[in-house]
Structures are given as C-alpha cells and as structure tokens.
Amino acid sequence: MRPLDSPPVGHIQITPSILNADFARLGEEVARIPSADWVHVDVMDNHFVPNLTFGPTMVEALARSSSVPLDAHLMIEDADRNALEYVEAGCGSVTFHVEAAKAPVRLAREIRAAGARASMALKPATPIEPYEDMLSELDMVLIMTVEPGFGGQRFLDLCLPKIRRARALMDKHGVETWLQVDGGVSLETIERCAEAGADVFVAGSAVYSAADPDKMVTALRETATAAQQR
Ligand code: DX5
Ligand code: ZN
C-alpha cells in the first residue's frame, strides 16, 4: 500500500534482501529482522536473470506471515503482464526493471492504481536521463549497484555518479521519489551511497551473514544517517 505516513524523501530506510537467507525457514528468517523498514523480495524468472527464486504464491505466503511490509524486486522478463500479481500477493512496493517493461508509464500507473508504491529499477549500464520526465510517476527508483541475479557480489563504484545524477533530477522536479540502491551494500559501501543521495538501502549478504542480523540493520541505518548528514 502507499500509506499516508510513508517516510519522506531523505529518511534512511533499510530493506534487507532475503535472497541469502535460509529458504527452508523463510518465515523465521524474516522474523530475525524486526527493525527492517521493508523486506526486499527478489523475484527471478531465469530469463531476465540467470537465476530462479519465488513466484506470487510464495510471496503471498510470506506477506501473510510478515509484520514488515514487502518490497518486491521483479527481475522478470514479462513485467507488464505479471507485476500486478505481486500487488495482489500483498506487496506494498513493486519494482519492475525498465529494461524489461514495454510500457513503463502504463505499468507504474497500474501498480499505483492497484494500491502499491510503484518503483522502477535500472541495471548498472542503464542511464537515468531518458526517464527524467516520468519521475513523477514513480514512488521509488532502484539503482542496481551490481548486475542483477545473485547476492554476494562486489559493489560497483561506477554506479555512484548515476545515484548523484538521479538525486539531482529528483530535486530539480521536486518529486517525492525514494532512491534505492541494491547490490553489495555493506557497512563499508553504504556511506558512499548515502553521500551520493540514496535513501533506501537493500542489503542481503551483509545482513544475513552477520551474527545478529537485526543489529546489522540498525548499524547500517546509523552509518547511512551519519554519512547523509556530513
Ligand atoms: C541481486 C539482488 C539483490 C541481492 C543483494 O540481483 O537484486 O537484492 O540479493 O544481495 P547483496 O546485498 O548480497 O549484494
Ligand atoms: Zn534486489
């Protein structure tokens, strides 16, 4: 849903990815991160990316068992046709890839009309500039900082200038659009992302390889907040 009390742009949010969690115990794994703002669910179809994860039925079961809202990241080829299934499954935010969507404006409007936050993702080599005029259609832009498909990859610093340019375009148009980063986000890399203007942070392996995942969520939030205020 797009609750009226959604945090404003600039408020730091941590959205752990369960891609590196134990899939045999997903409900318990989500319960280990009560401080998370959202749970990031990576949906992969083995076509858009060379990996296969969840479908809408599993996501619906997860949504029912989780007190934290779900943020679906759809790495699927036929986003135009399948994205709404994830709104119906109970996700509060649904992200499609612009490289997959045939009609991104129509799709963003459909996701909002169905009651979720609409978000659009860009792979590392996809520029933000062609989408300047549709920023007001989006509740969030996701800038990938690894090639999508797998957790545990190395953060790509080459994406930092794009984060900065995306934030500048959002400021120019005065839109209420969150800026999310995903891929290789850790205590070591989160500062550069926050300084560049990101406000929503996905972290998979950093959270689930930590001895105390919930403490790591809090540490990531504090580190990003401090970096943002510098
Ligand atoms: C990669 C996924 C990410 C991934 C992040 O395609 O979109 O959400 O799980 O994992 P880490 O934080 O380990 O890079
Ligand atoms: Zn993701």
CSV table of N, CA, C and O and ligand atoms in Angstrom, one decimal, residues 15-20 40-44 49 51 73 75 97 142 144-155 181-186 202-207, ligand 1:
chain,number,residue,atom,x,y,z
A,15,THR,N,16.2,-2.1,3.8
A,15,THR,CA,15.3,-3.1,3.3
A,15,THR,C,16.1,-4.4,3.0
A,15,THR,O,16.6,-4.6,1.9
A,16,PRO,N,16.3,-5.2,4.0
A,16,PRO,CA,17.2,-6.4,3.8
A,16,PRO,C,16.6,-7.4,2.7
A,16,PRO,O,15.4,-7.6,2.7
A,17,SER,N,17.5,-7.9,1.9
A,17,SER,CA,17.1,-8.9,0.9
A,17,SER,C,17.2,-10.3,1.5
A,17,SER,O,18.2,-10.6,2.2
A,18,ILE,N,16.1,-11.1,1.3
A,18,ILE,CA,16.1,-12.5,1.8
A,18,ILE,C,16.8,-13.5,0.9
A,18,ILE,O,16.7,-14.7,1.1
A,19,LEU,N,17.4,-12.9,-0.2
A,19,LEU,CA,18.0,-13.9,-1.2
A,19,LEU,C,19.1,-14.7,-0.6
A,19,LEU,O,19.2,-15.9,-1.0
A,20,ASN,N,19.8,-14.2,0.4
A,20,ASN,CA,20.8,-15.0,1.1
A,20,ASN,C,20.4,-15.6,2.4
A,20,ASN,O,21.2,-16.1,3.1
A,40,HIS,N,13.0,-7.0,1.4
A,40,HIS,CA,13.2,-6.9,0.0
A,40,HIS,C,13.1,-8.4,-0.6
A,40,HIS,O,13.9,-9.2,-0.2
A,41,VAL,N,12.2,-8.6,-1.5
A,41,VAL,CA,12.0,-10.0,-2.0
A,41,VAL,C,12.4,-10.0,-3.5
A,41,VAL,O,11.8,-9.3,-4.4
A,42,ASP,N,13.5,-10.7,-3.8
A,42,ASP,CA,14.0,-10.8,-5.2
A,42,ASP,C,13.3,-11.9,-6.0
A,42,ASP,O,13.5,-13.1,-5.8
A,43,VAL,N,12.5,-11.4,-6.9
A,43,VAL,CA,11.7,-12.4,-7.8
A,43,VAL,C,12.5,-12.5,-9.1
A,43,VAL,O,12.7,-11.5,-9.8
A,44,MET,N,13.0,-13.8,-9.4
A,44,MET,CA,13.8,-14.0,-10.6
A,44,MET,C,13.2,-15.1,-11.4
A,44,MET,O,12.7,-16.1,-10.8
A,49,VAL,N,17.1,-12.7,-15.7
A,49,VAL,CA,18.4,-13.0,-15.0
A,49,VAL,C,18.6,-14.5,-14.9
A,49,VAL,O,17.6,-15.3,-15.0
A,51,ASN,N,18.8,-16.9,-12.9
A,51,ASN,CA,18.6,-17.4,-11.5
A,51,ASN,C,17.0,-17.5,-11.4
A,51,ASN,O,16.3,-16.7,-12.0
A,73,HIS,N,11.2,-6.9,-5.8
A,73,HIS,CA,12.1,-6.5,-6.8
A,73,HIS,C,11.9,-7.6,-8.0
A,73,HIS,O,12.5,-8.7,-7.8
A,75,MET,N,12.8,-9.2,-11.1
A,75,MET,CA,13.8,-9.4,-12.2
A,75,MET,C,13.2,-10.5,-13.1
A,75,MET,O,13.6,-11.6,-13.2
A,97,HIS,N,11.8,-3.8,-13.8
A,97,HIS,CA,13.0,-3.3,-14.5
A,97,HIS,C,12.6,-2.6,-15.7
A,97,HIS,O,11.8,-3.1,-16.5
A,142,LEU,N,15.1,2.4,-8.3
A,142,LEU,CA,16.1,1.5,-7.8
A,142,LEU,C,17.3,1.5,-8.7
A,142,LEU,O,17.2,1.1,-9.9
A,144,MET,N,20.6,-0.3,-9.5
A,144,MET,CA,21.4,-1.5,-9.2
A,144,MET,C,22.9,-1.2,-9.1
A,144,MET,O,23.4,-0.5,-10.0
A,145,THR,N,23.6,-1.7,-8.1
A,145,THR,CA,25.0,-1.5,-7.9
A,145,THR,C,25.8,-2.8,-8.1
A,145,THR,O,26.9,-2.9,-7.7
A,146,VAL,N,25.1,-3.8,-8.7
A,146,VAL,CA,25.7,-5.0,-9.2
A,146,VAL,C,24.8,-5.4,-10.4
A,146,VAL,O,23.7,-4.9,-10.5
A,147,GLU,N,25.3,-6.3,-11.3
A,147,GLU,CA,24.4,-6.8,-12.3
A,147,GLU,C,23.5,-7.7,-11.6
A,147,GLU,O,23.9,-8.6,-10.7
A,148,PRO,N,22.1,-7.6,-11.8
A,148,PRO,CA,21.2,-8.4,-11.0
A,148,PRO,C,21.3,-9.9,-11.3
A,148,PRO,O,21.7,-10.3,-12.4
A,149,GLY,N,20.9,-10.7,-10.3
A,149,GLY,CA,20.9,-12.1,-10.5
A,149,GLY,C,21.4,-12.9,-9.3
A,149,GLY,O,20.8,-13.9,-9.0
A,150,PHE,N,22.3,-12.3,-8.5
A,150,PHE,CA,22.9,-13.1,-7.4
A,150,PHE,C,23.2,-12.2,-6.3
A,150,PHE,O,23.6,-11.0,-6.5
A,151,GLY,N,23.1,-12.7,-5.0
A,151,GLY,CA,23.6,-12.0,-3.9
A,151,GLY,C,25.1,-12.1,-3.7
A,151,GLY,O,25.7,-13.0,-4.4
A,152,GLY,N,25.7,-11.4,-2.9
A,152,GLY,CA,27.1,-11.5,-2.5
A,152,GLY,C,28.1,-11.0,-3.5
A,152,GLY,O,29.3,-11.4,-3.5
A,153,GLN,N,27.7,-10.2,-4.5
A,153,GLN,CA,28.6,-9.7,-5.5
A,153,GLN,C,29.2,-8.4,-5.0
A,153,GLN,O,28.7,-7.7,-4.1
A,154,ARG,N,30.3,-8.0,-5.6
A,154,ARG,CA,31.1,-6.8,-5.3
A,154,ARG,C,30.4,-5.5,-5.8
A,154,ARG,O,29.9,-5.5,-6.9
A,155,PHE,N,30.3,-4.6,-4.9
A,155,PHE,CA,29.7,-3.3,-5.2
A,155,PHE,C,30.4,-2.6,-6.3
A,155,PHE,O,31.6,-2.5,-6.4
A,181,VAL,N,19.2,1.8,-3.5
A,181,VAL,CA,20.4,1.1,-4.1
A,181,VAL,C,20.4,-0.4,-3.6
A,181,VAL,O,19.9,-0.7,-2.6
A,182,ASP,N,20.9,-1.2,-4.5
A,182,ASP,CA,20.8,-2.7,-4.3
A,182,ASP,C,22.0,-3.4,-5.0
A,182,ASP,O,22.2,-3.2,-6.2
A,183,GLY,N,22.8,-4.1,-4.1
A,183,GLY,CA,23.9,-4.9,-4.6
A,183,GLY,C,25.2,-4.5,-3.9
A,183,GLY,O,25.7,-3.3,-4.1
A,184,GLY,N,25.7,-5.4,-3.1
A,184,GLY,CA,27.0,-5.1,-2.5
A,184,GLY,C,27.0,-4.0,-1.4
A,184,GLY,O,28.0,-3.5,-1.1
A,185,VAL,N,25.8,-3.7,-0.9
A,185,VAL,CA,25.7,-2.7,0.1
A,185,VAL,C,26.1,-3.3,1.5
A,185,VAL,O,25.6,-4.4,1.9
A,186,SER,N,27.0,-2.7,2.2
A,186,SER,CA,27.6,-3.2,3.4
A,186,SER,C,27.9,-2.0,4.3
A,186,SER,O,27.8,-0.8,3.8
A,202,VAL,N,19.1,-1.7,0.1
A,202,VAL,CA,18.9,-3.1,0.2
A,202,VAL,C,20.3,-3.7,0.7
A,202,VAL,O,21.3,-3.2,0.2
A,203,ALA,N,20.2,-4.7,1.5
A,203,ALA,CA,21.5,-5.4,1.9
A,203,ALA,C,21.1,-6.8,2.2
A,203,ALA,O,20.2,-7.1,3.0
A,204,GLY,N,21.7,-7.7,1.4
A,204,GLY,CA,21.4,-9.1,1.5
A,204,GLY,C,22.5,-9.9,2.4
A,204,GLY,O,22.3,-10.1,3.5
A,205,SER,N,23.6,-10.1,1.7
A,205,SER,CA,24.6,-10.9,2.4
A,205,SER,C,25.1,-10.2,3.7
A,205,SER,O,25.4,-10.8,4.7
A,206,ALA,N,25.2,-8.9,3.6
A,206,ALA,CA,25.7,-8.1,4.8
A,206,ALA,C,24.8,-8.4,6.0
A,206,ALA,O,25.3,-8.5,7.1
A,207,VAL,N,23.5,-8.5,5.8
A,207,VAL,CA,22.6,-8.7,6.9
A,207,VAL,C,22.6,-10.2,7.3
A,207,VAL,O,22.8,-10.5,8.5
B,1,DX5,C1,20.7,-9.1,-6.8
B,1,DX5,C2,19.5,-8.8,-5.9
B,1,DX5,C3,19.9,-8.2,-4.6
B,1,DX5,C4,20.8,-9.1,-3.8
B,1,DX5,C5,21.5,-8.2,-2.8
B,1,DX5,O1,20.2,-9.4,-8.1
B,1,DX5,O2,18.6,-7.9,-6.5
B,1,DX5,O3,18.7,-7.8,-3.9
B,1,DX5,O4,20.1,-10.0,-3.0
B,1,DX5,O5,22.4,-9.0,-2.2
B,1,DX5,P1,23.8,-8.5,-1.7
B,1,DX5,O6,23.5,-7.4,-0.7
B,1,DX5,O7,24.5,-9.6,-1.1
B,1,DX5,O8,24.5,-7.9,-2.8
